[in-house]
mmCIF file of C-alpha atoms in Angstrom:
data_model
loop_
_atom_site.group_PDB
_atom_site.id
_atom_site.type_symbol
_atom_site.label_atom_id
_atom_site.label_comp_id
_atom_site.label_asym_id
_atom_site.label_seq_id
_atom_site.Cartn_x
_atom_site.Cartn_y
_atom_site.Cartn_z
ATOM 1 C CA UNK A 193 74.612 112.895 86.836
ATOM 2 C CA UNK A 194 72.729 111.872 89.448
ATOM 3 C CA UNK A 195 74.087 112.328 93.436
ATOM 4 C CA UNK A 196 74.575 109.636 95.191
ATOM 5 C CA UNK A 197 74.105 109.470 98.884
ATOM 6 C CA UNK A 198 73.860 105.488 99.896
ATOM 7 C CA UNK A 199 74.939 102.821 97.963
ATOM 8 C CA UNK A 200 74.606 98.877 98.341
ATOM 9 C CA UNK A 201 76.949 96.568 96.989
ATOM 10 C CA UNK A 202 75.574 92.777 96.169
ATOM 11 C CA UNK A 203 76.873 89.924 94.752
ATOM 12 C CA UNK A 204 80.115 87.284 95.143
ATOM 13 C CA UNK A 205 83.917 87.661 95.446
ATOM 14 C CA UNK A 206 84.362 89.883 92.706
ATOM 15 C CA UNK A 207 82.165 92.652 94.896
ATOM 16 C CA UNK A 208 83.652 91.445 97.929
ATOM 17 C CA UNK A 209 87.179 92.657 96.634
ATOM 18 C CA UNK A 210 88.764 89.357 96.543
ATOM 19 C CA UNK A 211 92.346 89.911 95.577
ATOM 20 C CA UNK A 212 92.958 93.387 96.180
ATOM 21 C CA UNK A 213 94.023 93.656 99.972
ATOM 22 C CA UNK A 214 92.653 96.525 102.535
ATOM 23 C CA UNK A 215 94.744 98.351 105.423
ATOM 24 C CA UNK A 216 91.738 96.145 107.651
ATOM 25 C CA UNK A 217 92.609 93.097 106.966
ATOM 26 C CA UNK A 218 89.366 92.474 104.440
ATOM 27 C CA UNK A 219 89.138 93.045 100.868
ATOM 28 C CA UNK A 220 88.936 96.065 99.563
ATOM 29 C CA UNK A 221 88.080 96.068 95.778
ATOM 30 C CA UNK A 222 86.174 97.792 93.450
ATOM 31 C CA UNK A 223 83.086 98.530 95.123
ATOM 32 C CA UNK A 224 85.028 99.972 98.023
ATOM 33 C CA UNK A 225 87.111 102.120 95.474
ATOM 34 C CA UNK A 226 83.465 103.514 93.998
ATOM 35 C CA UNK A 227 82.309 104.209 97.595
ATOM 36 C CA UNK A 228 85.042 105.766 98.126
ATOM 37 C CA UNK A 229 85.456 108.131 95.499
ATOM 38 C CA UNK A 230 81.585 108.882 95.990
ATOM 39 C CA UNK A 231 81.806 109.647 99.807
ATOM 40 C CA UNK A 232 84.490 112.580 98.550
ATOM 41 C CA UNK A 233 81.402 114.435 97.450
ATOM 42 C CA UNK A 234 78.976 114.173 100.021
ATOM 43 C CA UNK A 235 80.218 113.784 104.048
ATOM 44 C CA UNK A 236 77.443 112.097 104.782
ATOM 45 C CA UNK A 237 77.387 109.198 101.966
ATOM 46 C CA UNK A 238 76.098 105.571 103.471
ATOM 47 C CA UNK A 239 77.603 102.480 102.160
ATOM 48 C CA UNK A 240 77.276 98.888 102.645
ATOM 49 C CA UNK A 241 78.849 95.764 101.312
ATOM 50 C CA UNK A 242 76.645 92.936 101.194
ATOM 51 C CA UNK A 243 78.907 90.353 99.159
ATOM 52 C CA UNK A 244 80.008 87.024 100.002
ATOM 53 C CA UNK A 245 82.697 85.410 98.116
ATOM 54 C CA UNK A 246 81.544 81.657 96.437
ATOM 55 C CA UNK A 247 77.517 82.995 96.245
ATOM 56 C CA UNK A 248 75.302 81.772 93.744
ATOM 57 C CA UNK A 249 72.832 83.700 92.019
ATOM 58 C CA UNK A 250 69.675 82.145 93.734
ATOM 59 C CA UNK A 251 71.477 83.190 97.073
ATOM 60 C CA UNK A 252 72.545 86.312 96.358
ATOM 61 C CA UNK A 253 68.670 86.547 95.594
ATOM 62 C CA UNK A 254 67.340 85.124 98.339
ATOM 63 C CA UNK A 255 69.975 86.771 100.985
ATOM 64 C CA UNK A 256 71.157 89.856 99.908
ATOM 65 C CA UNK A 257 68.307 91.916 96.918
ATOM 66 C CA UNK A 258 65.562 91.825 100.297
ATOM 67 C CA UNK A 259 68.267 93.575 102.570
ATOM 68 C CA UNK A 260 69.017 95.432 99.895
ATOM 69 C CA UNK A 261 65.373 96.545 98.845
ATOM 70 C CA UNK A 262 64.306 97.341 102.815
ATOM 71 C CA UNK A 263 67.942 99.541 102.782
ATOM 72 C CA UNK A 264 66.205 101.747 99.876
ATOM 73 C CA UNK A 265 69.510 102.881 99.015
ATOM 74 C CA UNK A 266 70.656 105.593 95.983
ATOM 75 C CA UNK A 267 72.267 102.857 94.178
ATOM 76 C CA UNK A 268 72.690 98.926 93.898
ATOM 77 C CA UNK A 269 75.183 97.395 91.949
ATOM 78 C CA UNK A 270 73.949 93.227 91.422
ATOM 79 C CA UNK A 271 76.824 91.245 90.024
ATOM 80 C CA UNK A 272 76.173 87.521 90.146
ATOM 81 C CA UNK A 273 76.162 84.292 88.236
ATOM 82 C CA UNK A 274 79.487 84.052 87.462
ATOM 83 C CA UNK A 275 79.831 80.927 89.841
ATOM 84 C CA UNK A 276 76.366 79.660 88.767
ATOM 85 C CA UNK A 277 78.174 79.633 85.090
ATOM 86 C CA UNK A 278 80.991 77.300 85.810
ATOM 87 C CA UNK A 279 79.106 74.784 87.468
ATOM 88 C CA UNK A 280 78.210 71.555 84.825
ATOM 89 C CA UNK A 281 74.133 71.966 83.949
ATOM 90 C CA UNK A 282 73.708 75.163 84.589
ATOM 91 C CA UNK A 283 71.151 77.380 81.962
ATOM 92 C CA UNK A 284 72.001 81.058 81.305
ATOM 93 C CA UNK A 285 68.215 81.475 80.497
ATOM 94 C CA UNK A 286 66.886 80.145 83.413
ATOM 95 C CA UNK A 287 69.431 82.437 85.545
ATOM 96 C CA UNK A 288 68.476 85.418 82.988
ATOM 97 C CA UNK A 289 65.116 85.217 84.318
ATOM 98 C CA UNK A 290 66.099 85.183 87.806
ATOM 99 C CA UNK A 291 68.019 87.970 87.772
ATOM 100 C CA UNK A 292 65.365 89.774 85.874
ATOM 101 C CA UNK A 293 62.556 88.851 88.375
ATOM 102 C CA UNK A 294 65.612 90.503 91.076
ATOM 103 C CA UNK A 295 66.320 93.960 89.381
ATOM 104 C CA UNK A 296 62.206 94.476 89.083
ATOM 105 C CA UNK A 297 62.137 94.283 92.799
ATOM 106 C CA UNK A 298 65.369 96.763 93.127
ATOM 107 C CA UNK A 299 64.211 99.277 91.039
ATOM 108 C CA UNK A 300 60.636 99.111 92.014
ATOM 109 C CA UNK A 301 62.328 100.879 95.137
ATOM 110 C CA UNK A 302 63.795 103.930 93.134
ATOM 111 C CA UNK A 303 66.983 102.761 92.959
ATOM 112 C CA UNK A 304 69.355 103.363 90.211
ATOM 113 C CA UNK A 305 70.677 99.749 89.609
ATOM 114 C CA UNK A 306 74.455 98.804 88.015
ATOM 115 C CA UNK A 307 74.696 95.535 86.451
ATOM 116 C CA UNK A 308 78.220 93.480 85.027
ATOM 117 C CA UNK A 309 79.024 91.649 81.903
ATOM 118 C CA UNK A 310 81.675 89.588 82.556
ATOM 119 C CA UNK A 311 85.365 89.581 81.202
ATOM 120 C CA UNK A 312 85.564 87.832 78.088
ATOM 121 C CA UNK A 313 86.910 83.837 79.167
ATOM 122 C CA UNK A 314 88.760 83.275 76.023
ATOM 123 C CA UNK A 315 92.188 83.727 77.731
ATOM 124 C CA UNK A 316 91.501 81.585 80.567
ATOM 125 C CA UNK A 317 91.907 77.999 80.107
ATOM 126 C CA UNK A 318 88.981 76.750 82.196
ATOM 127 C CA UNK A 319 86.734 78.970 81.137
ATOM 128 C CA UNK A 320 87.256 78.945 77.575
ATOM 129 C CA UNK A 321 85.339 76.075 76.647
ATOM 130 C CA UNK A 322 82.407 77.597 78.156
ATOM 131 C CA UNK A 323 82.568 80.669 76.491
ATOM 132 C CA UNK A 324 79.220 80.522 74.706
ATOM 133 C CA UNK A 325 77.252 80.144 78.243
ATOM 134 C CA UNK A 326 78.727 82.872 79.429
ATOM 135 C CA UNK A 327 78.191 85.525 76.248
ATOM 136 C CA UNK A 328 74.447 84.144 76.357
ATOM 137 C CA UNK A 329 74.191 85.129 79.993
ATOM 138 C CA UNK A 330 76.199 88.377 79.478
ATOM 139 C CA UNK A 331 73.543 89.183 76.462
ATOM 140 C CA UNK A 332 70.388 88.875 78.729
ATOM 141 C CA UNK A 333 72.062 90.986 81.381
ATOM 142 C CA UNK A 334 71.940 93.680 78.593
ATOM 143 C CA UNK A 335 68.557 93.198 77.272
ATOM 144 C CA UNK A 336 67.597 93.465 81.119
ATOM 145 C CA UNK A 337 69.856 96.927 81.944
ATOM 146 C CA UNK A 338 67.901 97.683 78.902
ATOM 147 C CA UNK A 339 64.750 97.039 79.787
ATOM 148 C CA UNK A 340 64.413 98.415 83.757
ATOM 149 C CA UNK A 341 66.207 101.156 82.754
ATOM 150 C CA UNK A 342 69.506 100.044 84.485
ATOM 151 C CA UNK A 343 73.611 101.266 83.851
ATOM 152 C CA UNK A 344 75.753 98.281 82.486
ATOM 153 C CA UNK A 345 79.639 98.553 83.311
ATOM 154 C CA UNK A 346 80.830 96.248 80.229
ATOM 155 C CA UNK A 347 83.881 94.242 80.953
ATOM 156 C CA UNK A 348 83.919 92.241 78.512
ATOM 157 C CA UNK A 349 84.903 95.256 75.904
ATOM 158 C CA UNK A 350 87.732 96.062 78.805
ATOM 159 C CA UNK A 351 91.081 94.878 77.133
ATOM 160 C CA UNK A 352 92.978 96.248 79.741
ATOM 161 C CA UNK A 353 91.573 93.347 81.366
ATOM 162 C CA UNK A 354 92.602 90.778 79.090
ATOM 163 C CA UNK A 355 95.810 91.056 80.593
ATOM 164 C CA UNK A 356 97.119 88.706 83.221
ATOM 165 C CA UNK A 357 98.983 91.630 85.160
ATOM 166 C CA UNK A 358 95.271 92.730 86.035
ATOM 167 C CA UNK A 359 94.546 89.351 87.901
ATOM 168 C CA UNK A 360 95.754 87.589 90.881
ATOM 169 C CA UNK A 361 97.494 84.221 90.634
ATOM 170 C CA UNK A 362 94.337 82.268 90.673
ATOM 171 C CA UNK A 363 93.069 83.732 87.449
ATOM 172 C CA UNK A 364 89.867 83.862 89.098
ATOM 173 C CA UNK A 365 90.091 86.909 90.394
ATOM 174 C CA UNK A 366 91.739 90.420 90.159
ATOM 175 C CA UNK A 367 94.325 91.944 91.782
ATOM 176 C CA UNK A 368 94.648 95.261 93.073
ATOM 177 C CA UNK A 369 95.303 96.645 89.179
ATOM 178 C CA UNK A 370 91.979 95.394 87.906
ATOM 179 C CA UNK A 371 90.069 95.969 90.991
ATOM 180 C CA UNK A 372 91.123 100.088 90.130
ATOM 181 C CA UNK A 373 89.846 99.487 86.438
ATOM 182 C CA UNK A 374 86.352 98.190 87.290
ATOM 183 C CA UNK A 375 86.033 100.886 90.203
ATOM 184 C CA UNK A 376 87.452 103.645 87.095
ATOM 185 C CA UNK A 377 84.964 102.275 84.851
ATOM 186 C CA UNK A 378 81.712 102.255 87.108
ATOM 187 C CA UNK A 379 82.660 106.129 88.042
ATOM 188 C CA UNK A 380 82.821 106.753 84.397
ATOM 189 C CA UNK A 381 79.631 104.741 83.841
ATOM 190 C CA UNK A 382 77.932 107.086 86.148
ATOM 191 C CA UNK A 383 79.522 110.259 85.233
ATOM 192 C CA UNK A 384 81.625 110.353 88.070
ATOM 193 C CA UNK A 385 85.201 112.231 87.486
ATOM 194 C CA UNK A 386 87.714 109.804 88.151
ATOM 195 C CA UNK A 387 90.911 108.311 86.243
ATOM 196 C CA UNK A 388 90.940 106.610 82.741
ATOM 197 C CA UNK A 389 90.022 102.830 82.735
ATOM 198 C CA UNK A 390 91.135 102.162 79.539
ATOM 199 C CA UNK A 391 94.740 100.541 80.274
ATOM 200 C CA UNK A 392 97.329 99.615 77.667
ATOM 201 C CA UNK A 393 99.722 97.240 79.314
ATOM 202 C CA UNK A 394 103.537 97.663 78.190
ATOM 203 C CA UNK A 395 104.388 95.296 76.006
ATOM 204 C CA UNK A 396 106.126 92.044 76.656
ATOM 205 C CA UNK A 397 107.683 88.543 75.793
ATOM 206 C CA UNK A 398 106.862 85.280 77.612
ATOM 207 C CA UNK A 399 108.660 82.332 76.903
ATOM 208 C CA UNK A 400 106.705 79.352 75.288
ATOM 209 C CA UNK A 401 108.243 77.047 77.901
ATOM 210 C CA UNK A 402 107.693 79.424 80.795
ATOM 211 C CA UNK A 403 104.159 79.949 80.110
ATOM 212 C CA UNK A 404 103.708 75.971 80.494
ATOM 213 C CA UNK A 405 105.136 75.770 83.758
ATOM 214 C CA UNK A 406 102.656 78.873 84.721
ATOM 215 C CA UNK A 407 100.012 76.820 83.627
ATOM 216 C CA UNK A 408 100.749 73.353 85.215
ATOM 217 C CA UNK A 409 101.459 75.299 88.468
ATOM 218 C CA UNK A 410 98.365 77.316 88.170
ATOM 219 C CA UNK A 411 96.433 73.833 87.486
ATOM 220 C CA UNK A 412 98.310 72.238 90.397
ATOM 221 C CA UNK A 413 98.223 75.456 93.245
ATOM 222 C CA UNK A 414 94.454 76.545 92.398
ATOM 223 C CA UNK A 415 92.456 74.354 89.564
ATOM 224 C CA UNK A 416 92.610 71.080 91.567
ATOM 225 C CA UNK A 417 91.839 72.666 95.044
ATOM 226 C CA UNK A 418 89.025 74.310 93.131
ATOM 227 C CA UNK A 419 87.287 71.752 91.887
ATOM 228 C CA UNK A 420 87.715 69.052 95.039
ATOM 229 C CA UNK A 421 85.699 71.702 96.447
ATOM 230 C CA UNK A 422 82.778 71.667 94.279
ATOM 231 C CA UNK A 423 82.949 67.877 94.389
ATOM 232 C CA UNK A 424 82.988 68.144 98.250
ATOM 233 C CA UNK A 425 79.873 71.062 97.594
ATOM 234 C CA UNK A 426 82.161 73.021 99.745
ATOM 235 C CA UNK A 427 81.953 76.720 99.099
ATOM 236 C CA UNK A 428 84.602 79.413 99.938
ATOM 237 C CA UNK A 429 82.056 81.392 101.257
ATOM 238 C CA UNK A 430 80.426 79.068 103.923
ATOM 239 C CA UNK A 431 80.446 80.691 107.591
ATOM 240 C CA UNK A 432 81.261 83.973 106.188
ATOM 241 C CA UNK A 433 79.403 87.198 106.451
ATOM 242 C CA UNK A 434 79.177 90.637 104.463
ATOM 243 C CA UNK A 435 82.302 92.779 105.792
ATOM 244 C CA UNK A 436 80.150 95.883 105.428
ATOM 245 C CA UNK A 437 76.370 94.365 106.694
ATOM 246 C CA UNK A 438 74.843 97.725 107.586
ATOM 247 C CA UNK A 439 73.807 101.308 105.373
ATOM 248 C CA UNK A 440 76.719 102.893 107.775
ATOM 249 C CA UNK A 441 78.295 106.337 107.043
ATOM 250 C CA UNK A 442 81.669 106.258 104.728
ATOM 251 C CA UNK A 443 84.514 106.351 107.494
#
């Protein structure tokens, strides 16, 4: 196991902690969780947050890997393209390279680099159709881990995950419960102690007809307002800034 003493977080609202609410009045989430849990070890562990929720991967390249590379940090976790992946046209190949082109420059530094699969999208209506897009993109992000010699936290093997009691209304993103998975399995990823992340979820019944209501509201409260966005090329993210900008100490 290797000792940590800085780590930079990169990527979209998944690193930025979107749902799982701080005592600060930001997100707290996974990455937070792993700094955390890393800073118990060493007093003097640096952290710094440089994700933006609504980012697409040739940002998150463009803005965040040079900060990143000139903060020659311990550790960089790079989770993007999820976004890029829901939007109509868009080629996991092309992005595969991108990202590949990105991690080169991040470990050319020294640093040990995480990378993400996603969750598997088969439960979620939106994204199921698009499942195949996102299992090609999620099998070049392993050929890459494999290839610059990188550790891959695998979601998509995560069942606790599957579950909807791990995710926030939206669907989109996790709630407090899955935020504590992710952070449990990137500790155990990089042979940190920490808790288990495997979860098994008590079992229990949902009513045909009360699952339908769930989903019209969930298509009426958060699908719609989604997509007027895109069709506006608003982004959720625009005007917003990294909560954690700087390589600061852990407070």
């Amino acid at each position: 196991m290797r000792h940590y003493k800085s780590f930079v977080a990169l990527g979209d609202s998944f690193t930025e902690g979107l749902n799982d609410p701080g005592p600060d009045g930001h997100y707290r989430g996974w990455a937070d969780r792993v700094a955390e849990r890393l800073a118990a070890d060493d007093s003097s562990f640096r952290y710094a947050n440089l994700a933006v929720r609504g980012k697409l991967l040739d940002q998150i390249v463009a803005e965040q890997v040079p900060l990143a590379v000139e903060m020659a940090p311990d550790l960089v976790s790079f989770c993007a393209g999820g976004n890029d992946l829901l939007r109509p046209g868009s080629d996991p190949d092309v992005m595969a390279k991108k990202l590949a082109r990105a991690v080169r420059d991040l470990r050319a530094g020294g640093a040990d680099v995480l990378l993400f699969t996603g969750v598997d999208p088969r439960d979620t209506p939106l994204m199921r159709r698009l499942r195949g897009r996102f299992a090609i993109f999620y099998l070049h992000v392993r050929s890459i881990a494999d290839l610059y010699g990188c550790r891959l936290v695998d979601q998509w093997s995560m069942q606790g995950l599957r579950d909807w009691r791990a995710w926030s209304p939206d669907r989109l993103h996790m709630n407090e419960d899955g935020h504590r998975l992710v952070a449990a399995r990137v500790l155990d990823v990089l042979g940190v102690p920490f808790e288990d992340w495997r979860k098994d979820w008590p079992e229990r019944s949902l009513d045909p007809r009360a699952r339908r209501r769930e989903d019209a509201q969930w298509m009426r409260e958060h699908l719609v307002p989604w997509v007027s966005r895109r069709l506006r090329g608003v982004s959720s993210g625009d005007g917003r800034t990294p909560k954690r900008p700087d390589l600061d100490p852990w407070a």
